[in-house]
Amino acid sequence: MEKTLFEKLTGTWTLVDLIEVPVNNDKIALPMGEKPKGLIIYSSDGYMSAQIMNPDRKNFIQEQWTNANPEEYTLEASTYLSYSGPFHTDDEKQMVSHTLYVSLFPNWTGQTQNRKVLFKDGLLHLESEKPFMNNSRMVIHKLTWKRVKI
């Protein structure tokens, strides 16, 4: 019997690639650098957590993050993405919905974001359902994930 989308997603995945594709066929961008790091975890109880960062982030001058200067906070937030909350799947549409219970970006808290899902060559491909405005361009994010092996 074929596994459901929920069953296929359940587990921990590491980020392979994150690209930003403009809808006007302009140049592709790498918003978290050439070799981004990240984890996305889909738990069997229906919750997910995503953490993505640019691995070239600079350490803060002070040891405690609460003592950072404004420039450090700006770099911290612009080179890291994180959110967690419940997720739901739609097998017919091959979509996963992330409802953001918590988010580094406060505007996202409470939102539901849909992702197109494709499994190919042992990898998980997630794509933003709808284009969105980023740096004055309409774009779609495409992420590739590899399942963590125990």
mmCIF file of C-alpha atoms in Angstrom:
data_model
loop_
_atom_site.group_PDB
_atom_site.id
_atom_site.type_symbol
_atom_site.label_atom_id
_atom_site.label_comp_id
_atom_site.label_asym_id
_atom_site.label_seq_id
_atom_site.Cartn_x
_atom_site.Cartn_y
_atom_site.Cartn_z
ATOM 1 C CA MET A 1 0.000 0.000 0.000
ATOM 2 C CA GLU A 2 1.278 3.463 -0.946
ATOM 3 C CA LYS A 3 2.302 5.657 1.985
ATOM 4 C CA THR A 4 0.420 8.880 2.594
ATOM 5 C CA LEU A 5 2.155 12.216 2.128
ATOM 6 C CA PHE A 6 2.089 12.645 5.924
ATOM 7 C CA GLU A 7 3.929 9.323 6.357
ATOM 8 C CA LYS A 8 6.481 10.158 3.641
ATOM 9 C CA LEU A 9 7.297 13.530 5.240
ATOM 10 C CA THR A 10 7.573 12.279 8.834
ATOM 11 C CA GLY A 11 11.185 12.410 9.986
ATOM 12 C CA THR A 12 14.159 14.745 9.916
ATOM 13 C CA TRP A 13 15.588 16.276 6.758
ATOM 14 C CA THR A 14 18.766 18.314 6.142
ATOM 15 C CA LEU A 15 18.869 21.157 3.654
ATOM 16 C CA VAL A 16 20.681 20.489 0.386
ATOM 17 C CA ASP A 17 19.742 23.623 -1.542
ATOM 18 C CA LEU A 18 17.674 26.801 -1.301
ATOM 19 C CA ILE A 19 17.166 28.899 -4.412
ATOM 20 C CA GLU A 20 15.028 31.927 -5.114
ATOM 21 C CA VAL A 21 13.552 31.822 -8.603
ATOM 22 C CA PRO A 22 12.116 35.051 -10.050
ATOM 23 C CA VAL A 23 8.853 34.562 -11.942
ATOM 24 C CA ASN A 24 10.134 36.792 -14.776
ATOM 25 C CA ASN A 25 13.037 34.387 -15.504
ATOM 26 C CA ASP A 26 15.563 36.879 -14.097
ATOM 27 C CA LYS A 27 18.709 35.671 -12.316
ATOM 28 C CA ILE A 28 18.275 33.019 -9.598
ATOM 29 C CA ALA A 29 19.383 34.148 -6.107
ATOM 30 C CA LEU A 30 20.819 32.213 -3.165
ATOM 31 C CA PRO A 31 19.238 33.949 -0.140
ATOM 32 C CA MET A 32 21.152 31.849 2.415
ATOM 33 C CA GLY A 33 24.415 31.538 0.514
ATOM 34 C CA GLU A 34 25.890 28.857 -1.722
ATOM 35 C CA LYS A 35 25.791 26.087 0.890
ATOM 36 C CA PRO A 36 22.926 26.844 3.291
ATOM 37 C CA LYS A 37 22.460 24.739 6.427
ATOM 38 C CA GLY A 38 19.099 23.689 7.708
ATOM 39 C CA LEU A 39 16.848 21.120 9.280
ATOM 40 C CA ILE A 40 13.170 20.484 8.838
ATOM 41 C CA ILE A 41 11.493 18.032 11.174
ATOM 42 C CA TYR A 42 8.037 16.570 10.645
ATOM 43 C CA SER A 43 6.889 14.710 13.753
ATOM 44 C CA SER A 44 4.311 11.925 13.858
ATOM 45 C CA ASP A 45 2.127 14.054 16.161
ATOM 46 C CA GLY A 46 1.561 16.589 13.351
ATOM 47 C CA TYR A 47 4.064 19.303 14.270
ATOM 48 C CA MET A 48 6.970 20.604 12.236
ATOM 49 C CA SER A 49 10.006 22.789 12.814
ATOM 50 C CA ALA A 50 12.206 24.463 10.200
ATOM 51 C CA GLN A 51 15.587 26.091 10.819
ATOM 52 C CA ILE A 52 17.636 27.523 7.944
ATOM 53 C CA MET A 53 20.802 29.614 8.054
ATOM 54 C CA ASN A 54 23.634 31.003 6.023
ATOM 55 C CA PRO A 55 26.681 29.109 7.374
ATOM 56 C CA ASP A 56 28.899 32.184 6.849
ATOM 57 C CA ARG A 57 27.263 34.044 9.770
ATOM 58 C CA LYS A 58 29.625 36.092 11.918
ATOM 59 C CA ASN A 59 29.958 35.574 15.664
ATOM 60 C CA PHE A 60 28.830 38.383 17.959
ATOM 61 C CA ILE A 61 31.448 40.521 19.683
ATOM 62 C CA GLN A 62 29.933 39.752 23.106
ATOM 63 C CA GLU A 63 29.453 36.227 24.407
ATOM 64 C CA GLN A 64 25.735 36.706 25.228
ATOM 65 C CA TRP A 65 23.266 37.362 22.379
ATOM 66 C CA THR A 66 21.358 39.774 24.637
ATOM 67 C CA ASN A 67 24.383 42.123 24.547
ATOM 68 C CA ALA A 68 24.542 42.362 20.754
ATOM 69 C CA ASN A 69 24.717 45.707 19.004
ATOM 70 C CA PRO A 70 22.037 46.742 16.425
ATOM 71 C CA GLU A 71 24.192 45.700 13.448
ATOM 72 C CA GLU A 72 24.677 42.223 14.929
ATOM 73 C CA TYR A 73 20.916 41.842 15.449
ATOM 74 C CA THR A 74 20.290 42.900 11.847
ATOM 75 C CA LEU A 75 22.769 40.325 10.516
ATOM 76 C CA GLU A 76 21.423 37.675 12.870
ATOM 77 C CA ALA A 77 17.860 38.076 11.614
ATOM 78 C CA SER A 78 18.780 38.405 7.937
ATOM 79 C CA THR A 79 20.858 35.212 7.864
ATOM 80 C CA TYR A 80 18.537 32.889 9.809
ATOM 81 C CA LEU A 81 14.990 31.668 9.307
ATOM 82 C CA SER A 82 13.037 29.603 11.791
ATOM 83 C CA TYR A 83 9.445 28.657 12.469
ATOM 84 C CA SER A 84 7.456 25.822 14.020
ATOM 85 C CA GLY A 85 3.873 24.685 14.391
ATOM 86 C CA PRO A 86 1.313 22.160 13.219
ATOM 87 C CA PHE A 87 1.375 20.810 9.674
ATOM 88 C CA HIS A 88 -1.278 19.236 7.489
ATOM 89 C CA THR A 89 -0.984 17.368 4.205
ATOM 90 C CA ASP A 90 -3.169 17.113 1.118
ATOM 91 C CA ASP A 91 -2.451 13.882 -0.742
ATOM 92 C CA GLU A 92 -4.535 14.856 -3.754
ATOM 93 C CA LYS A 93 -2.792 18.205 -4.292
ATOM 94 C CA GLN A 94 0.600 16.961 -3.016
ATOM 95 C CA MET A 95 0.778 19.958 -0.669
ATOM 96 C CA VAL A 96 1.916 20.444 2.909
ATOM 97 C CA SER A 97 0.616 23.348 4.999
ATOM 98 C CA HIS A 98 2.741 24.811 7.786
ATOM 99 C CA THR A 99 0.775 26.795 10.389
ATOM 100 C CA LEU A 100 3.277 29.009 12.165
ATOM 101 C CA TYR A 101 2.792 28.877 15.913
ATOM 102 C CA VAL A 102 6.172 30.577 16.486
ATOM 103 C CA SER A 103 8.446 32.349 14.020
ATOM 104 C CA LEU A 104 11.646 34.380 14.089
ATOM 105 C CA PHE A 105 9.828 36.786 11.740
ATOM 106 C CA PRO A 106 6.883 37.965 13.888
ATOM 107 C CA ASN A 107 4.645 38.811 10.911
ATOM 108 C CA TRP A 108 4.463 35.107 10.042
ATOM 109 C CA THR A 109 3.181 33.996 13.460
ATOM 110 C CA GLY A 110 -0.334 32.609 12.997
ATOM 111 C CA GLN A 111 -0.046 32.365 9.201
ATOM 112 C CA THR A 112 -0.432 29.164 7.228
ATOM 113 C CA GLN A 113 2.028 28.688 4.384
ATOM 114 C CA ASN A 114 1.537 26.058 1.715
ATOM 115 C CA ARG A 115 4.322 24.167 -0.015
ATOM 116 C CA LYS A 116 4.173 22.023 -3.135
ATOM 117 C CA VAL A 117 5.776 18.647 -2.439
ATOM 118 C CA LEU A 118 7.722 16.419 -4.797
ATOM 119 C CA PHE A 119 9.791 13.349 -3.951
ATOM 120 C CA LYS A 120 12.451 12.643 -6.565
ATOM 121 C CA ASP A 121 15.688 10.642 -6.496
ATOM 122 C CA GLY A 122 15.401 10.116 -2.735
ATOM 123 C CA LEU A 123 15.117 13.862 -2.073
ATOM 124 C CA LEU A 124 12.283 16.020 -0.800
ATOM 125 C CA HIS A 125 11.549 19.109 -2.887
ATOM 126 C CA LEU A 126 9.438 21.870 -1.346
ATOM 127 C CA GLU A 127 8.332 24.931 -3.291
ATOM 128 C CA SER A 128 6.359 27.963 -2.162
ATOM 129 C CA GLU A 129 2.817 27.618 -3.471
ATOM 130 C CA LYS A 130 2.494 31.227 -4.607
ATOM 131 C CA PRO A 131 5.046 33.819 -5.697
ATOM 132 C CA PHE A 132 5.837 36.533 -3.173
ATOM 133 C CA MET A 133 7.645 39.878 -3.243
ATOM 134 C CA ASN A 134 11.284 39.811 -2.121
ATOM 135 C CA ASN A 135 13.779 42.597 -2.836
ATOM 136 C CA SER A 136 11.378 44.181 -5.352
ATOM 137 C CA ARG A 137 11.002 40.921 -7.306
ATOM 138 C CA MET A 138 8.223 38.341 -7.438
ATOM 139 C CA VAL A 139 9.890 35.041 -6.573
ATOM 140 C CA ILE A 140 9.323 31.422 -5.603
ATOM 141 C CA HIS A 141 11.557 29.604 -3.120
ATOM 142 C CA LYS A 142 12.610 26.078 -4.017
ATOM 143 C CA LEU A 143 14.185 23.950 -1.287
ATOM 144 C CA THR A 144 15.743 20.510 -1.596
ATOM 145 C CA TRP A 145 16.057 18.275 1.469
ATOM 146 C CA LYS A 146 17.751 14.945 2.162
ATOM 147 C CA ARG A 147 16.428 12.542 4.796
ATOM 148 C CA VAL A 148 18.675 12.099 7.825
ATOM 149 C CA LYS A 149 19.905 8.511 8.104
ATOM 150 C CA ILE A 150 20.170 6.926 11.527
#
